[in-house]
Coordinates of C-alpha atoms in Angstrom, one line a residue:
X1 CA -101.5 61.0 113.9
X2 CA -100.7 58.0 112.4
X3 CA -101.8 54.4 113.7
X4 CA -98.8 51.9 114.9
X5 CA -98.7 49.4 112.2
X6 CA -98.4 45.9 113.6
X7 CA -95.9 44.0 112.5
X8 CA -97.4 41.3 111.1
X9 CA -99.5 43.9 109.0
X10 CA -96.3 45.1 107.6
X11 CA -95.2 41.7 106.7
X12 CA -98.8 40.5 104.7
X13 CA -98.2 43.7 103.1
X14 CA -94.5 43.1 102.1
X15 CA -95.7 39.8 101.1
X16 CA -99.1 41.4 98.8
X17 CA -96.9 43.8 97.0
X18 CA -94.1 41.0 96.6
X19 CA -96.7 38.3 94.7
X20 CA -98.1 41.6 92.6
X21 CA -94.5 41.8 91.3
X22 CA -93.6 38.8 90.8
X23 CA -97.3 38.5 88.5
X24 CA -95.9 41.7 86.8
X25 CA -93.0 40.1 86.0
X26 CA -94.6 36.8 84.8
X27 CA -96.7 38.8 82.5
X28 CA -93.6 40.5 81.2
X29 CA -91.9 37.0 80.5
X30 CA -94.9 35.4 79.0
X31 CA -96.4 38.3 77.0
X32 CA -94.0 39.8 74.4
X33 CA -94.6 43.0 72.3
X34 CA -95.2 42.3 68.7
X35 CA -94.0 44.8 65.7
X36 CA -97.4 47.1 65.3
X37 CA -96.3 47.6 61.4
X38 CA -94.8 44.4 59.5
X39 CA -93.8 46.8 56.9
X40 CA -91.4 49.0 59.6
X41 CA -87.7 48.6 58.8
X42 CA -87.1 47.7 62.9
X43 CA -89.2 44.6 62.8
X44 CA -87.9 41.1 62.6
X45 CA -89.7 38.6 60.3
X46 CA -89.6 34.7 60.8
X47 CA -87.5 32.8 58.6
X48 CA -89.8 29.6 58.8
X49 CA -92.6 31.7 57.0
X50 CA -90.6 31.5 54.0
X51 CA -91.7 27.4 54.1
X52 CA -87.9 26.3 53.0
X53 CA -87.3 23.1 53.2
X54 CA -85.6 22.3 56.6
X55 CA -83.2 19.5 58.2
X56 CA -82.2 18.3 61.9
X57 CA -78.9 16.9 62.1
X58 CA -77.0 15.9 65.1
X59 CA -73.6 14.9 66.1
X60 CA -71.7 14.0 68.7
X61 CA -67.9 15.5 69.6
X62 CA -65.6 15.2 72.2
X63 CA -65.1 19.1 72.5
X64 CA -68.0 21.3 72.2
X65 CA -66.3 23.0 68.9
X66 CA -66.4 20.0 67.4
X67 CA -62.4 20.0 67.1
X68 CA -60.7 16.9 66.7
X69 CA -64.1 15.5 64.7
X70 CA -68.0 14.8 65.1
X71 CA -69.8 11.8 64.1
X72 CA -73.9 12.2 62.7
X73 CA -76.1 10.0 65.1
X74 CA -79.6 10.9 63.7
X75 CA -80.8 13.4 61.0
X76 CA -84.5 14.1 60.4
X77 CA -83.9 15.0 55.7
X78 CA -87.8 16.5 55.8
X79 CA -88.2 18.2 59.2
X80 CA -91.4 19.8 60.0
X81 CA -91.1 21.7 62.6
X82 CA -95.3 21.8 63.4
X83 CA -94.7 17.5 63.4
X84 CA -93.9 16.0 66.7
X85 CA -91.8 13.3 66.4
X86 CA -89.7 10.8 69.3
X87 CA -87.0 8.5 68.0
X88 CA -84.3 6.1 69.3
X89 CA -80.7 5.9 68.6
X90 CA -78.2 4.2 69.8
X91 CA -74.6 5.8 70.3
X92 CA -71.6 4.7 70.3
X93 CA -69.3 6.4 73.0
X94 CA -65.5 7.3 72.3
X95 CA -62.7 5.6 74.3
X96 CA -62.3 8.8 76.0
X97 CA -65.9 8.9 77.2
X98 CA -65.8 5.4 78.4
X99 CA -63.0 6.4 80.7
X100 CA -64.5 9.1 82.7
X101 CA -64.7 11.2 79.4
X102 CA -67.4 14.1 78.0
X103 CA -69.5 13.6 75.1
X104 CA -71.3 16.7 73.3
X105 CA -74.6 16.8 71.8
X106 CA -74.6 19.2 68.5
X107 CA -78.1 20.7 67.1
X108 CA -78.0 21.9 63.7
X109 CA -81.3 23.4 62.4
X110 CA -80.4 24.3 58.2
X111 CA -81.5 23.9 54.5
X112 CA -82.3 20.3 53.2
X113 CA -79.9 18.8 51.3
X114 CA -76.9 20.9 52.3
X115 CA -74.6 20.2 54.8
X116 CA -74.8 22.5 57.9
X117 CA -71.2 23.1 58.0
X118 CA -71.2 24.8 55.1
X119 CA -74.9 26.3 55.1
X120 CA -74.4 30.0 56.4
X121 CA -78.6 29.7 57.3
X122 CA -78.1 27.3 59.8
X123 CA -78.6 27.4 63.4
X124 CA -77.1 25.2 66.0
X125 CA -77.1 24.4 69.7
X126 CA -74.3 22.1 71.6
X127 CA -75.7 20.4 74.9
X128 CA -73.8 17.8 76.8
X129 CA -74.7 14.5 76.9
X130 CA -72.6 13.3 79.8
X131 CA -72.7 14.5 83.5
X132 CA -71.0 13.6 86.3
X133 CA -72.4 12.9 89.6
X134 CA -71.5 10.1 92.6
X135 CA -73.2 6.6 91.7
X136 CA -75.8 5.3 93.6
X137 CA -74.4 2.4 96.2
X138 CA -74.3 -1.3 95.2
X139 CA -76.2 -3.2 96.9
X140 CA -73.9 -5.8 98.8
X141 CA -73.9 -8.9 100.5
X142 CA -73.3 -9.6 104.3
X143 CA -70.5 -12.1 102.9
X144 CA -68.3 -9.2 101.4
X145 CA -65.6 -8.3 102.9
X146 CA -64.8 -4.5 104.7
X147 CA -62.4 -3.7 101.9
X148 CA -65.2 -3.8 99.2
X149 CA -67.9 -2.2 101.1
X150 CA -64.7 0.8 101.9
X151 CA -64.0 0.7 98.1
X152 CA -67.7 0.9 96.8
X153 CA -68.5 4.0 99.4
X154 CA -65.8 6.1 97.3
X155 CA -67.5 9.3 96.9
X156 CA -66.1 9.9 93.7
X157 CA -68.2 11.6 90.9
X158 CA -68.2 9.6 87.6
X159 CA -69.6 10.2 84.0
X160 CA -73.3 9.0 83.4
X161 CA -75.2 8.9 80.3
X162 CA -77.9 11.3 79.7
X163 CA -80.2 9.2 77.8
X164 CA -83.2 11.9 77.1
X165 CA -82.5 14.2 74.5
X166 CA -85.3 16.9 74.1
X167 CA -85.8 19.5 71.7
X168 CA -88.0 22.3 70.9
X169 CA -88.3 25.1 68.0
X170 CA -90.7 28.3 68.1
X171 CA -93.3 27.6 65.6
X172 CA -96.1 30.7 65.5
X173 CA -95.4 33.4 63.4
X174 CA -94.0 36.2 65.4
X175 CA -92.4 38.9 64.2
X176 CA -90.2 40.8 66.7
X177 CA -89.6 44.4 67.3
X178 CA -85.7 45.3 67.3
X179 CA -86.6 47.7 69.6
X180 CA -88.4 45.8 72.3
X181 CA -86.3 42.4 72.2
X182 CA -86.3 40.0 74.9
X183 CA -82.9 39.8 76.3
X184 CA -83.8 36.1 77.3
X185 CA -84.9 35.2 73.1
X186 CA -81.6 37.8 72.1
X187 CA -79.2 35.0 73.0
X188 CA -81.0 32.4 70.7
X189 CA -81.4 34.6 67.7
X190 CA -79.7 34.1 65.2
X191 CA -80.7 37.2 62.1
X192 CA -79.6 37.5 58.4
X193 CA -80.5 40.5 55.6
X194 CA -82.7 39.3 53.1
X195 CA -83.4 42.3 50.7
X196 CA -84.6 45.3 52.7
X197 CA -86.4 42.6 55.4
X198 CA -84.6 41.4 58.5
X199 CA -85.7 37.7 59.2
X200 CA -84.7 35.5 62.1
X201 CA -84.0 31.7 61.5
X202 CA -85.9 29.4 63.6
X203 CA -85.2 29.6 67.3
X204 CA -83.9 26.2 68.4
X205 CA -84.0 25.4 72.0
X206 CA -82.4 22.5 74.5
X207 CA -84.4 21.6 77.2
X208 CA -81.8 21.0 80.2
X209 CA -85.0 20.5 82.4
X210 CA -86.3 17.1 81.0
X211 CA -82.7 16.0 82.0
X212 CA -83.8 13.9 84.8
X213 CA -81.7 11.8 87.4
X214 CA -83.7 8.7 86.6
X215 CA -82.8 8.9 83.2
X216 CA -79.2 9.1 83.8
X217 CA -76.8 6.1 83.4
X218 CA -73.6 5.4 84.8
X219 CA -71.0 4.9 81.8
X220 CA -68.0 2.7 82.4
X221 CA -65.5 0.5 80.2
X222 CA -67.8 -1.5 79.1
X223 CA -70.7 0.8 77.7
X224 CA -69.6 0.7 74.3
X225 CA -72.7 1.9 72.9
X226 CA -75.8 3.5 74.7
X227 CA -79.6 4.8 73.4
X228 CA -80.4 8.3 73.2
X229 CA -84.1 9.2 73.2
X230 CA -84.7 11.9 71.0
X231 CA -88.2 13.7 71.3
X232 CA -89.4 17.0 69.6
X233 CA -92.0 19.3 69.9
X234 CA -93.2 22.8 69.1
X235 CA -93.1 24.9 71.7
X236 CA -94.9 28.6 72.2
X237 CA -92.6 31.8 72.6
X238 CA -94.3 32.6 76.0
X239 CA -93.5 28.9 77.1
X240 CA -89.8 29.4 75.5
X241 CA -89.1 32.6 77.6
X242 CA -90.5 31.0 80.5
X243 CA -88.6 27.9 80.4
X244 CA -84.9 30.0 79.5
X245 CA -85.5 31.9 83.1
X246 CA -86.4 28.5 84.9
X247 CA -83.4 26.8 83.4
X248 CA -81.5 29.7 84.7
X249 CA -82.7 29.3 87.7
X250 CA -81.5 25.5 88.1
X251 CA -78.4 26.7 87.0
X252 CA -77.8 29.4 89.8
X253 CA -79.0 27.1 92.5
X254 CA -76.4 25.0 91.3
X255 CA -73.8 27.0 91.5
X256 CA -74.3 28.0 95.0
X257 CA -74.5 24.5 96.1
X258 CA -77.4 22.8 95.2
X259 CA -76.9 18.7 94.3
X260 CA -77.9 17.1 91.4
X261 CA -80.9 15.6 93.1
X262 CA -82.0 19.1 95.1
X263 CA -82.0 20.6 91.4
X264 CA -83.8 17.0 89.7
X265 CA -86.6 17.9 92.0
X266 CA -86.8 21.2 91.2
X267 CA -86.9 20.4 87.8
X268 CA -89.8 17.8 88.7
X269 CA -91.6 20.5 89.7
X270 CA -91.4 22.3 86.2
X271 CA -91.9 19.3 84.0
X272 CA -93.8 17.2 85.6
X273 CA -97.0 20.0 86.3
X274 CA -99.0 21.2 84.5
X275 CA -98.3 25.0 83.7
X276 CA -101.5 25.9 85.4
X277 CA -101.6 23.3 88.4
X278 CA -97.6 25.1 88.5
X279 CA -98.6 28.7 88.7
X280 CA -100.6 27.4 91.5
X281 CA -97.9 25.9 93.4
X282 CA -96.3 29.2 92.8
X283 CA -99.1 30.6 95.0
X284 CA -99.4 27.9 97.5
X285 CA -95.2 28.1 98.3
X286 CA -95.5 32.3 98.3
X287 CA -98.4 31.1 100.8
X288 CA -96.3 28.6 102.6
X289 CA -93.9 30.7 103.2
X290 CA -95.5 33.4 104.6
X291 CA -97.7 31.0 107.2
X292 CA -93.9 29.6 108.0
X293 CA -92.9 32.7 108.5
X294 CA -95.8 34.2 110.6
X295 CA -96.1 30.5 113.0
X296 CA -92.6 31.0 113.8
X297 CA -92.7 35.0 114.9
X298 CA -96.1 34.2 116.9
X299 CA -94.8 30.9 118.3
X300 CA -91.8 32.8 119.3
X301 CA -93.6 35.8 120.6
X302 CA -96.0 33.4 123.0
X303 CA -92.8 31.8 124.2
X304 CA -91.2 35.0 124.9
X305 CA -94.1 36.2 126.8
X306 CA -94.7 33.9 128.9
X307 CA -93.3 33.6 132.4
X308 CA -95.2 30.6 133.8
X309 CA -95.8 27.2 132.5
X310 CA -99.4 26.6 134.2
X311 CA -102.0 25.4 132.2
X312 CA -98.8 23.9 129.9
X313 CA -97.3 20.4 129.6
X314 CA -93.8 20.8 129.9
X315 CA -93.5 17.2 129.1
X316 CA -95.2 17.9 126.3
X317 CA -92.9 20.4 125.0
X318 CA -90.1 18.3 125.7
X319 CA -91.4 15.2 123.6
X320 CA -92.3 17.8 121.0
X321 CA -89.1 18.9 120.9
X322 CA -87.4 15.9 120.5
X323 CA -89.9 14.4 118.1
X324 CA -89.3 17.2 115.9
X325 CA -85.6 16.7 115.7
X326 CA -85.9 13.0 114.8
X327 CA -88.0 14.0 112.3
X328 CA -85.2 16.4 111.2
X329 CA -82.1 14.1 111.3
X330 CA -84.6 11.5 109.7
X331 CA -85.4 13.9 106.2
X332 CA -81.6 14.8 106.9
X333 CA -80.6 11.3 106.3
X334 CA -83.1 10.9 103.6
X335 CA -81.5 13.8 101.7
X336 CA -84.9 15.1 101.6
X337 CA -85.6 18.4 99.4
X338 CA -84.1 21.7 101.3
X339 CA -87.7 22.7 100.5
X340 CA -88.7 20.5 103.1
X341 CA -85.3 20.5 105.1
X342 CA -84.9 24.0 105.7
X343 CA -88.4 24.5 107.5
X344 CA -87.8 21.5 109.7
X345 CA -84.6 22.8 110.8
X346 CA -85.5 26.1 111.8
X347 CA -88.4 24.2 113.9
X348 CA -86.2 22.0 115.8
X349 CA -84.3 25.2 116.6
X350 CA -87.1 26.7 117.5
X351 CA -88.4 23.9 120.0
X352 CA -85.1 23.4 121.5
X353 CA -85.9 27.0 122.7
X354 CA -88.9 26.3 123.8
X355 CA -87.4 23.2 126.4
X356 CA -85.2 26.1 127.6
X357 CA -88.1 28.1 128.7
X358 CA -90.3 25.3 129.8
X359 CA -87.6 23.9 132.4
X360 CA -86.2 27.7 132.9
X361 CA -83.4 26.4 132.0
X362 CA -80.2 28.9 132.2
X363 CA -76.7 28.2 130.6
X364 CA -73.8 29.7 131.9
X365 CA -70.4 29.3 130.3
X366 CA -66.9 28.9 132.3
X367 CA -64.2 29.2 129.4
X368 CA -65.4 26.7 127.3
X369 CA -67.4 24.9 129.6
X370 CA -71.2 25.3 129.7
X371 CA -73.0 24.9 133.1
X372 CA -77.2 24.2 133.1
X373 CA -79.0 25.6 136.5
X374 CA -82.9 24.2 136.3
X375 CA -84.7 27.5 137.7
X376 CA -87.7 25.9 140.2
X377 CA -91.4 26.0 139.8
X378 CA -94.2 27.2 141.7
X379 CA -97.2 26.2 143.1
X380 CA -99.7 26.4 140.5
X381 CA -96.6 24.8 138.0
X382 CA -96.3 21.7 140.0
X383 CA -100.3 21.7 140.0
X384 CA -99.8 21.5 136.4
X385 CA -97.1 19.0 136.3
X386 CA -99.4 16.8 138.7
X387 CA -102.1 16.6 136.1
X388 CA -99.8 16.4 133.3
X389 CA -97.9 13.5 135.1
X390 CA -101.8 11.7 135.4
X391 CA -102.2 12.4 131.8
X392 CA -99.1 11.1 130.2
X393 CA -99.7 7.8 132.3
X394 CA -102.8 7.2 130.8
X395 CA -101.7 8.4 127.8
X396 CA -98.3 5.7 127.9
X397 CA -101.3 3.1 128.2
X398 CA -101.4 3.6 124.1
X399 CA -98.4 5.7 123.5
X400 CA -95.7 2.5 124.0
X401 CA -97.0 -0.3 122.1
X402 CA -97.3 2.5 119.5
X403 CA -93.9 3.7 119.8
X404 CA -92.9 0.0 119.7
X405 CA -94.5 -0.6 116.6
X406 CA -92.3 1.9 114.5
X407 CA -94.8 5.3 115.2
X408 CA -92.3 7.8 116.0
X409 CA -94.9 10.5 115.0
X410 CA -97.2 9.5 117.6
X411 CA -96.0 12.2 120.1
X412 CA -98.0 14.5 118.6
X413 CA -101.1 12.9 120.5
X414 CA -100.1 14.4 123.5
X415 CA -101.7 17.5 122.1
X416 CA -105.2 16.0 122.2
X417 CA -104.9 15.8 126.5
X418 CA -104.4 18.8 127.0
X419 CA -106.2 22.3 127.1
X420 CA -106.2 24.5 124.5
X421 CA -107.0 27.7 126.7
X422 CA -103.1 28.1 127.3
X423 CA -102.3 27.9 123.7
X424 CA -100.5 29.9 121.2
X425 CA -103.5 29.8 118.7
X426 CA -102.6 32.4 116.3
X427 CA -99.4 30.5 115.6
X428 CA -101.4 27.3 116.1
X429 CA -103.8 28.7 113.0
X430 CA -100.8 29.6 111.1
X431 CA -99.2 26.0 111.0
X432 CA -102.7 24.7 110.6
X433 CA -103.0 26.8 107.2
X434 CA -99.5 25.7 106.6
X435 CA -100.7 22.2 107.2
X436 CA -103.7 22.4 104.2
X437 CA -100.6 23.7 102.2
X438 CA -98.7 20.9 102.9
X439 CA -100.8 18.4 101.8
X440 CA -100.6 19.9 98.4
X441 CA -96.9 19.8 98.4
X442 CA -97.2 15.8 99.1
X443 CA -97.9 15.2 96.0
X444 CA -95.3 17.8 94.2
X445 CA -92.1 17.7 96.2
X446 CA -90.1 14.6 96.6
X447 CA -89.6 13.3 100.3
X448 CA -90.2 10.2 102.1
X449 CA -93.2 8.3 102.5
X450 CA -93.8 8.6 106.2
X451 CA -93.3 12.0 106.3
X452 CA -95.7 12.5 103.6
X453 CA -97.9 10.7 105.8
X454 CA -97.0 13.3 108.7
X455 CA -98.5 15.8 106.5
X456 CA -101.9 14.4 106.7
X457 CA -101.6 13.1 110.3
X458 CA -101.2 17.1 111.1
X459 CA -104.9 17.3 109.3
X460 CA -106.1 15.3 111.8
X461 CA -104.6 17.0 114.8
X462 CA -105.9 20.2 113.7
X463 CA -109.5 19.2 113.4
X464 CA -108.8 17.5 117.0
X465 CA -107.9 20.9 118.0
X466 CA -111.1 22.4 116.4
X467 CA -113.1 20.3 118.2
X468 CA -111.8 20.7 121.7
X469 CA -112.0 24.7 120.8
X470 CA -115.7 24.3 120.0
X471 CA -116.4 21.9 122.8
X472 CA -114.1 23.9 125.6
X473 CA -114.5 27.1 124.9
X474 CA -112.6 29.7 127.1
X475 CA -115.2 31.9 129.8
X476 CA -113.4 34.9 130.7
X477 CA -115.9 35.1 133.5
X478 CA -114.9 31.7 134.9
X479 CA -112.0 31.0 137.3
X480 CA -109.6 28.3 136.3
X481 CA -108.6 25.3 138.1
X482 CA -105.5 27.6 139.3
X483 CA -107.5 30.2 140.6
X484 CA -107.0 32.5 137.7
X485 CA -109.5 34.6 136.0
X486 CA -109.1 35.9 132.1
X487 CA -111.3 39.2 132.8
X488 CA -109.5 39.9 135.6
X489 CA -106.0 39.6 133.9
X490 CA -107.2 42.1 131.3
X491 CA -109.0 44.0 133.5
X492 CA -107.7 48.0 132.7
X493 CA -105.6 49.3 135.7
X494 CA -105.9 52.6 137.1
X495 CA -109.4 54.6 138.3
X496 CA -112.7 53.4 136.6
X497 CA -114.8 56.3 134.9
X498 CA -117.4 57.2 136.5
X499 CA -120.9 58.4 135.1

């Protein structure tokens, strides 16, 4: 017969085979299959090992087919594609642009000293330069009157200037198999006959993720001309893969919803880390996740278990509860990452719950019309409530200058008067895991500064709770103060064996 598989067992073991995958397919994306024989008709030679003499040109155009004309901003006669290189330009925008228009950024890669319209070697990529968003508010003065203030809170998405333009070209000598080609590099490869060899020109690449929101500008009528930062770089094929699925990515999470800021600090995440510091946070989040996900089933199981609150502040639930959903409309208002967001939400759900079960609370609905009947506690709970009552008065002695001075976090401190025989500690451990995690994520994820604070404030709470483990510990033996014995709870029913 088989043993019953928990389910949290299941889960971990979900989760293993998940991050095993997802390193398979990392491997897949970094590691590509060369051609074993140069010589084999299938394989794919680099056009830059010829060493022709290369250009960079770039143009701008109000339609990204150039139609109705293109004007050359910057051109780079002796490009070497192994030579990193930043320059500054400044552009002058179209009429159209200046009104609420597009402007298009156009890439040619081709032979020097012939132009890349009519080189048939060339390669080219077209990138915007302009994106639209909502402005960032003015900031106004108390003497202005309500009909500015209504017309500078028009939500109305306007055309900024992108002012970073970044750019990237495969440099090591790789020669592909036609028969094992990335689908990912397909798309950017552009291949000519020359003789009985196949030969790919260079692969040319846009990086959409160093587009950052603090680079854009907002365009208007005046903005008649604007800089455009213009930095290259070689990049590695593994890296270029890599950074085609990510940009993907961004994309998709855009198009179901994500803003330009929840998508900006995604991106942060990507260009901002190093590649080896961000395989890490790959780890850690996978991590994060499953801790989230483990507190919240044993947090939930504990709750649903339990029948009596003795041996638990109900007040403390209930200021947990609604400290937890300040926090929550707090990062709401903040437009806080939905990394952060989403997690806090579920939470506040969570503890909302738990007030229903502390106060046995039951809701029953007459047509639309919801009724609350308080369910009443027995002795041992208004024991309970008695010493809890004693605690939080001594307790108020610090807690409301506190709260006073601006610490709406300091309701966690309630956790360091009470027991910690009565409490879920397996979820307990799971948060405090989750805690360690997110004190990483601090310095990663974009969110405010006093919730990034929280995150080490938890530290400190968990090592409280460490130390009142270590220096309570629970005797089984021992009865409690409500006449309650652990050994005898879990005592086996039914006849004892004898000898």
């Amino acid at each position: 017969m088989f043993q019953k598989t928990s389910f949290t067992t299941l889960i971990v073991g979900v989760f293993v085979v998940y991050v095993l995958h997802t390193c398979w397919v990392m491997y897949g994306i970094v590691y590509t299959k060369p051609c074993e024989n140069p010589k084999f008709e299938n394989c794919l030679k680099p056009y830059l090992s010829g060493k022709t003499r290369l250009q960079l040109s770039i143009y701008t155009a109000l339609r990204p087919n150039a139609e109705g004309g293109h004007t050359l901003i910057h051109k780079e006669e002796d490009f070497d594609v192994e030579s990193k290189f930043e320059r500054i330009v400044n552009v002058s925008l179209p009429k159209k642009t200046r009104k609420n228009g597009t402007l298009y950024a156009m890439v040619f890669v081709h032979q020097a000293g012939m132009s890349p319209w009519q080189d048939p070697r060339q390669v080219h990529l077209v990138t915007q330069l302009t994106t639209y968003m909502i402005p960032k508010p003015l900031e106004v003065n108390y003497y202005y009157t309500t009909q500015r203030l209504r017309d500078s809170a028009v939500d109305r998405p306007v055309s900024h200037w992108r002012s970073r333009l970044t750019l990237n070209v495969v440099s090591e000598d790789f020669v592909f198999d036609r028969d094992f080609l990335p689908s990912d590099v397909h798309r950017y490869l552009k291949v000519f006959q020359n003789g009985k060899k196949m030969v790919y020109l260079p692969l040319l690449f846009v990086d959409e993720l160093s587009n950052r929101v603090k680079d854009l500008m907002e365009i208007n009528s005046t903005s008649i001309e604007l800089p455009l930062t213009i930095s290259y770089d070689t990049i590695s094929l593994g890296k270029l893969r890599f950074w085609i699925h990510m940009q993907d990515a961004v994309y998709s999470l855009q198009q179901f919803g994500f803003t330009e800021k929840d998508a900006d600090e995604i991106k942060g995440i990507f260009v901002d880390t190093n590649l080896y510091l961000l395989a890490l946070t790959f780890f850690v989040a996978a991590f994060h996740l499953l801790f989230d996900f483990l507190a919240f089933k044993n947090d939930i199981s504990f709750w649903k278990q339990k029948k009596s609150m003795v041996g638990m502040s109900s007040k403390a639930v209930l200021w947990r509860c609604f400290s937890t959903i300040v926090i929550f409309m707090y990062l709401f208002d903040e437009q806080t990452s939905l990394l952060v967001l989403i997690p806090a939400g579920i939470g506040s759900l969570i503890e909302v719950w738990k007030v229903k079960k502390a106060f046995k609370i039951q809701i029953i609905w007459k047509a639309v019309r919801p009724t609350f009947i308080f369910g009443k506690s027995d002795e041992s709970e208004r024991r309970t409530e008695e010493y809890d009552t004693l605690a939080m008065k001594y307790l108020s002695y610090l807690l409301y200058p506190m709260c006073i001075g601006g610490a709406v976090y300091v309701s966690s401190i309630i956790l360091s008067t009470s027991s910690v025989a009565h409490l879920p500690w397996k979820a307990f451990m799971y948060k405090a895991f989750n805690t360690f995690i997110d004190d990483i994520f601090a310095f990663i994820i974009t969110m405010p500064t006093s919730h990034r604070l929280a995150c080490f404030r938890d530290d400190v709470v968990f090592l409280v709770y460490l130390y009142q483990r270590w220096l309570y510990p629970v005797d089984k033996t021992r009865m409690n103060e409500y006449g309650l014995s652990y050994d005898e709870e879990e005592k086996p029913k039914g006849k004892a064996h004898e000898d």
